[in-house]
Amino acid sequence: MTAGFREAVVDLGALHANLAALVARVSPARAMAVVKADAYGHGAVPVARAALAGGASWLGVADVDEALALRAAGIDAPVLAWLHAPDADFAPAIAADVDLGASSVAQLEAIAAAGAAGGRTPHVHLKADTGLSRNGVAPADWPAAAAAAARLEGAGLVRVRGVFTHLANASPEDDADQLRAFDRAVELLRAAGVRPELRHAASTAAAWNLPDARHDLVRLGIGIYGIPPFCDGTTAAELGLAPVMTLRGRVAAVRRVEAGAGASYDYAWRADRPTTLALVPLGYADGVPRQASGRAEVLLRGRRRPVVGRIAMDQFLVDVGDDGVEVGDEVVLFGDPATGAPSADDWADAAGTIGYEIVTRIGPRVRRTYVEGGA
Ligand SMILES: *Cc1c(COP(=O)(O)O)cnc(C)c1O
């Protein structure tokens, strides 16, 4: 398949295999595929369908709009949305059978009220903050939240289907502290008479290496996309996962330059010898991080070649030396290292960030193409 001008090839076969491998590892816990942020840039609807086919029994998104987009595409699997605007209107989500995370008594009351107005019993997952200090009910407020949940459930105004928390992945000891706090929260809830069928705490990192964190359900994001959740240099291949996204384009121009010629803005790089520069038509508007200027590499004509000069909004340059590179040649920014390409994590290292940010920021100008195994 000829590469597009700017193209992200999404290998749904790889996604399916990643999910199957993760599901096998966490079983008997069930798997929620996290498809927030347009499935980390991969395309929410096709990824959600492939994930369900690959063994996920739940889908997870940050907000209600993301959940409703899945429903509008005809996806009727269980979906949980957990981050809400202060004045969120929960009615459309409840009507569409979207489960809602509740991070405060006020949110629980608002969800119950929206359900009552629409004549339906909303499904909620009560979120406990066990250390991250983000959303979730704070420990001091948990007894009141448990009492409110018991009262609303007793009145038939909500069904508490889940209780969950999120881990900092700070250290094994910190995670263990959070898991103990989570157990205490679940106990308090049970003592108040609320028995959620689903306890969930782990995202990919804890699902992978902390069996105690798996509970009934794990929320798998980055791992299903074939990007390691760890920042210690562990590769996808070492985890038995395959990168799902290949970001590629085609050389838009080739320029032979003399020693001393400047390249791109600020002449941040100058040729130290006569050489050939290839112009790649992707830039920071497409999510190619400017911070990776002068550090990242691409795969072009079978070799890794350095990005030189500043990455601009729409384009950047690659030094190809004296090799014969032509306009129209395929250039791979990142993909599966088994093909010789850099990984998304290589770009993350070059830009001082994490693989999550590299794939999630790929812009709307980049065409997504879906393949079933083998780009
Ligand atoms: C994004 C997110 C996840 C997925 O995390 P990964 O590290 O990508 O697996 C899980 N749970 C919550 C609450 C999240 O916000």
XYZ file of C-alpha atoms and ligand atoms in Angstrom:
390
model
C 0.000 0.000 0.000
C 1.470 3.336 -1.039
C 1.956 5.690 1.869
C -0.288 8.734 1.988
C 1.136 12.252 2.064
C 0.496 12.351 5.831
C -0.878 9.140 7.192
C -1.332 7.234 10.427
C -1.791 3.569 9.640
C -3.707 1.870 12.455
C -3.249 -1.891 12.553
C -6.413 -3.303 14.087
C -4.951 -6.797 13.905
C -2.163 -5.675 16.250
C -4.718 -4.062 18.552
C -6.733 -7.264 18.626
C -3.610 -9.286 19.460
C -2.525 -6.838 22.184
C -5.926 -7.048 23.812
C -6.006 -10.810 23.634
C -2.554 -10.979 25.278
C -3.567 -8.553 28.027
C -6.897 -10.282 28.613
C -5.085 -13.604 29.025
C -2.688 -12.022 31.515
C -5.340 -10.398 33.718
C -7.961 -13.145 33.556
C -10.272 -13.797 35.405
C -10.502 -10.011 35.741
C -12.360 -8.514 32.813
C -10.991 -5.804 30.542
C -12.209 -2.307 29.825
C -10.639 -0.813 26.688
C -9.961 2.867 27.320
C -10.764 4.780 24.122
C -10.772 8.357 25.442
C -9.121 11.136 23.420
C -10.164 9.500 20.145
C -8.598 6.240 21.299
C -5.268 7.947 22.063
C -5.317 9.385 18.550
C -6.067 6.065 16.834
C -9.790 6.679 16.136
C -12.378 5.880 18.808
C -15.012 4.039 16.805
C -12.854 1.572 14.839
C -10.698 0.942 17.906
C -13.732 0.376 20.130
C -15.126 -2.183 17.669
C -11.778 -3.993 17.379
C -11.302 -3.959 21.148
C -14.703 -5.527 21.757
C -13.903 -8.167 19.148
C -10.546 -8.729 20.879
C -12.105 -9.569 24.239
C -12.823 -6.266 26.004
C -16.172 -6.315 27.778
C -16.248 -2.621 28.651
C -15.256 0.669 27.031
C -13.934 3.615 29.029
C -13.870 7.295 28.092
C -13.205 10.502 29.982
C -16.356 12.449 29.264
C -19.973 11.978 28.303
C -19.560 13.453 24.802
C -17.030 10.741 24.000
C -19.439 8.082 25.271
C -22.322 9.491 23.225
C -20.168 9.453 20.077
C -19.687 5.705 20.570
C -23.438 5.224 21.020
C -24.138 7.348 17.916
C -21.910 4.956 15.956
C -24.110 2.060 17.070
C -21.808 0.636 19.747
C -23.983 -0.735 22.538
C -21.380 -2.358 24.817
C -21.113 -1.102 28.417
C -19.389 2.309 28.498
C -18.145 4.252 31.515
C -17.477 8.035 31.466
C -15.771 9.464 34.536
C -14.825 13.137 34.145
C -17.674 15.634 34.106
C -18.146 19.365 33.640
C -19.394 21.176 36.770
C -22.762 21.811 35.091
C -22.880 18.532 33.142
C -26.277 17.481 31.814
C -26.396 13.760 32.564
C -29.775 13.129 30.918
C -28.480 12.210 27.431
C -25.916 9.824 28.917
C -28.506 8.116 31.102
C -30.908 7.826 28.162
C -28.085 6.236 26.144
C -27.295 3.744 28.915
C -23.846 5.183 29.667
C -22.457 4.347 33.111
C -21.287 7.423 34.999
C -18.400 7.840 37.383
C -19.396 9.851 40.465
C -16.666 11.742 42.272
C -18.682 13.597 44.905
C -21.989 13.491 46.738
C -23.133 16.465 44.645
C -22.378 14.551 41.435
C -24.200 11.503 42.749
C -27.250 13.667 43.554
C -27.122 15.339 40.119
C -26.965 11.963 38.367
C -29.869 10.650 40.465
C -31.939 13.757 39.729
C -31.304 13.489 35.983
C -32.301 9.827 36.096
C -35.506 10.552 37.990
C -36.429 13.313 35.515
C -35.971 10.886 32.628
C -37.640 7.950 34.337
C -34.536 5.729 34.354
C -32.223 4.383 37.027
C -28.676 5.557 36.234
C -25.741 3.193 36.662
C -22.949 4.790 38.659
C -19.405 3.843 39.592
C -18.368 5.619 42.762
C -14.812 6.898 42.518
C -12.564 6.994 45.572
C -9.503 9.224 45.661
C -6.899 7.015 47.293
C -3.909 9.279 46.774
C -3.748 10.988 43.375
C -5.492 14.115 44.690
C -7.386 14.541 41.432
C -11.068 13.622 41.231
C -12.777 10.939 43.247
C -14.321 11.292 46.681
C -11.685 12.382 49.202
C -11.132 9.940 52.088
C -12.698 12.333 54.604
C -15.868 12.532 52.502
C -16.147 8.813 51.786
C -18.465 7.943 54.731
C -20.918 10.619 53.580
C -20.666 9.393 49.979
C -21.298 5.798 51.078
C -24.342 6.915 53.059
C -25.663 8.946 50.115
C -25.103 6.022 47.747
C -26.997 3.684 50.108
C -29.868 6.156 50.454
C -30.181 6.809 46.701
C -29.873 3.145 45.823
C -32.459 2.251 48.480
C -34.826 4.766 46.898
C -34.269 3.224 43.480
C -32.700 6.432 42.192
C -29.292 4.984 41.252
C -27.731 1.602 40.902
C -24.160 1.519 42.196
C -22.655 -0.875 39.732
C -19.014 -0.115 40.392
C -16.502 1.360 42.798
C -13.136 2.445 41.500
C -9.939 4.360 42.019
C -6.901 5.326 39.969
C -3.269 4.667 40.852
C -0.289 6.992 40.694
C 2.148 4.268 39.518
C 4.589 6.113 41.765
C 6.252 3.034 43.301
C 5.141 -0.478 44.310
C 4.885 0.709 47.938
C 2.784 3.747 46.999
C 0.511 1.605 44.840
C 0.112 -0.881 47.709
C -0.865 1.994 50.028
C -3.478 3.112 47.531
C -4.834 -0.415 47.162
C -5.197 -0.706 50.948
C -7.055 2.610 51.021
C -9.276 1.299 48.230
C -10.064 -1.864 50.226
C -11.059 0.295 53.192
C -13.323 2.368 50.948
C -15.003 -0.753 49.554
C -15.498 -2.066 53.111
C -17.146 1.162 54.215
C -19.433 1.024 51.221
C -20.410 -2.568 52.005
C -20.994 -1.655 55.637
C -23.409 1.011 54.404
C -25.248 -1.693 52.453
C -23.934 -0.986 48.958
C -22.444 -3.969 47.075
C -21.091 -2.962 43.688
C -20.431 -5.894 41.363
C -17.331 -4.250 39.859
C -14.277 -3.061 41.747
C -11.604 -1.572 39.503
C -8.299 0.168 40.139
C -5.685 -0.832 37.590
C -4.766 0.833 34.331
C -2.231 -0.867 32.032
C 0.828 -0.605 34.312
C -0.796 -2.088 37.412
C -2.811 -4.584 35.360
C 0.493 -5.811 33.986
C 2.555 -6.108 37.124
C 0.299 -5.951 40.197
C -2.047 -8.944 40.419
C -3.549 -7.468 43.621
C -4.747 -4.459 41.644
C -6.779 -6.406 39.099
C -9.968 -6.909 41.137
C -12.964 -7.498 38.839
C -12.008 -5.261 35.940
C -8.882 -3.542 34.619
C -8.910 -0.352 32.552
C -6.491 -0.837 29.676
C -5.389 2.165 27.657
C -1.833 2.511 26.453
C -1.076 -1.221 26.411
C -3.747 -2.017 23.838
C -2.071 0.498 21.515
C 1.186 -1.412 21.848
C 3.035 1.254 23.806
C 4.685 0.311 27.120
C 3.151 1.943 30.222
C 6.531 2.060 31.953
C 9.158 4.784 31.701
C 12.146 2.498 32.291
C 12.978 1.693 28.689
C 10.984 -1.557 28.561
C 10.000 -2.090 24.929
C 6.660 -3.207 23.566
C 8.285 -6.335 22.168
C 9.562 -7.264 25.650
C 5.955 -7.129 26.851
C 4.736 -9.157 23.886
C 2.849 -6.170 22.486
C 2.947 -4.737 18.967
C 2.717 -1.024 18.136
C -0.645 -0.278 16.537
C 0.099 3.075 14.895
C 2.596 3.750 12.119
C 3.038 7.442 11.328
C 4.347 7.973 7.850
C 4.392 10.324 4.894
C 6.092 10.846 1.568
C 9.086 12.974 0.769
C 7.749 16.257 -0.631
C 11.037 17.735 -1.921
C 14.738 16.921 -2.123
C 17.486 19.573 -2.001
C 21.242 19.180 -2.526
C 23.090 21.713 -0.366
C 26.708 22.849 0.017
C 28.729 22.810 3.238
C 27.655 25.749 5.396
C 24.082 25.896 4.091
C 21.492 26.616 6.789
C 18.388 24.493 7.188
C 14.947 25.538 8.446
C 14.175 28.344 10.911
C 16.935 30.067 12.842
C 19.499 28.030 10.904
C 19.624 25.917 14.052
C 21.517 23.383 11.925
C 24.039 23.980 9.135
C 25.472 21.397 6.770
C 29.094 20.541 7.667
C 29.596 18.955 4.239
C 27.781 18.811 0.925
C 24.699 16.702 1.547
C 21.116 16.030 0.519
C 18.105 17.086 2.576
C 14.683 15.448 2.215
C 11.574 17.420 3.139
C 8.929 15.536 5.145
C 5.443 17.079 5.043
C 4.487 16.671 8.706
C 5.041 19.231 11.434
C 3.947 20.243 14.876
C 0.432 20.975 13.584
C 0.299 17.246 12.972
C 1.616 16.410 16.429
C 5.282 16.006 15.474
C 6.893 17.546 18.562
C 9.077 20.596 17.874
C 11.105 19.655 20.967
C 12.404 16.673 18.986
C 14.132 18.991 16.466
C 17.677 17.808 15.879
C 17.165 14.686 18.009
C 14.638 12.337 16.412
C 15.166 9.926 13.525
C 12.996 8.560 10.726
C 13.158 5.455 8.541
C 13.793 6.356 4.901
C 15.061 4.040 2.170
C 15.859 1.284 4.634
C 17.901 3.384 7.077
C 17.370 5.522 10.127
C 18.230 9.122 9.301
C 18.482 12.183 11.524
C 15.927 14.973 11.654
C 17.940 18.187 11.216
C 16.999 21.789 11.918
C 13.782 23.005 13.490
C 10.612 21.015 13.043
C 8.130 23.565 11.652
C 4.337 23.660 11.639
C 3.938 21.634 8.453
C 7.322 20.129 7.634
C 10.810 19.138 8.681
C 14.088 18.102 7.074
C 16.034 14.859 7.149
C 19.746 14.574 6.292
C 20.183 11.684 3.832
C 23.850 12.290 2.967
C 24.783 11.169 -0.527
C 22.066 8.520 -0.809
C 19.649 8.626 -3.680
C 16.386 9.731 -2.144
C 13.538 10.883 -4.375
C 10.393 12.904 -4.068
C 7.578 10.485 -3.225
C 9.704 8.074 -1.193
C 7.975 6.700 1.897
C 9.251 8.046 5.204
C 8.240 6.408 8.488
C 8.401 8.597 11.576
C 7.489 5.809 13.968
C 6.011 2.340 13.869
C 7.127 -1.160 14.751
C 10.878 -1.243 15.518
C 10.930 -4.763 14.052
C 10.634 -3.034 10.646
C 13.618 -0.789 11.397
C 11.445 2.220 12.234
C 11.809 4.248 15.414
C 9.101 3.633 18.031
C 6.707 6.227 19.425
C 8.800 5.968 22.590
C 11.932 6.908 20.618
C 10.149 10.114 19.580
C 9.009 10.591 23.170
C 12.609 10.335 24.376
C 13.705 12.824 21.718
C 11.001 15.255 22.827
C 11.309 14.730 26.585
C 7.836 13.248 26.966
C 6.038 9.879 27.032
C 4.689 7.669 24.254
C 1.108 8.488 25.330
C 1.602 12.114 24.306
C 3.185 11.262 20.956
C 0.242 9.246 19.633
C -2.502 11.253 21.326
C -1.410 14.528 19.730
C -1.410 13.338 16.110
C -3.504 16.030 14.449
C -6.636 15.991 12.312
C -4.724 16.682 9.073
C -3.162 13.219 9.285
C -5.351 10.691 7.520
C -6.076 7.550 9.568
C -6.009 4.360 7.530
C -7.127 1.065 9.026
C -5.546 -2.266 8.198
C -6.021 -5.756 9.609
C -2.477 -6.917 10.284
C 0.614 -5.742 8.433
C 0.807 -2.135 7.244
C -6.594 7.072 30.932
C -7.067 6.249 32.063
C -6.815 4.861 32.097
C -5.916 4.149 31.107
O -4.583 4.298 31.514
P -3.368 3.597 30.692
O -2.162 3.937 31.474
O -3.385 4.236 29.339
O -3.671 2.152 30.641
C -7.387 4.128 33.118
N -8.165 4.717 34.057
C -8.410 6.040 34.081
C -9.247 6.625 35.139
C -7.856 6.854 33.093
O -8.079 8.181 33.122
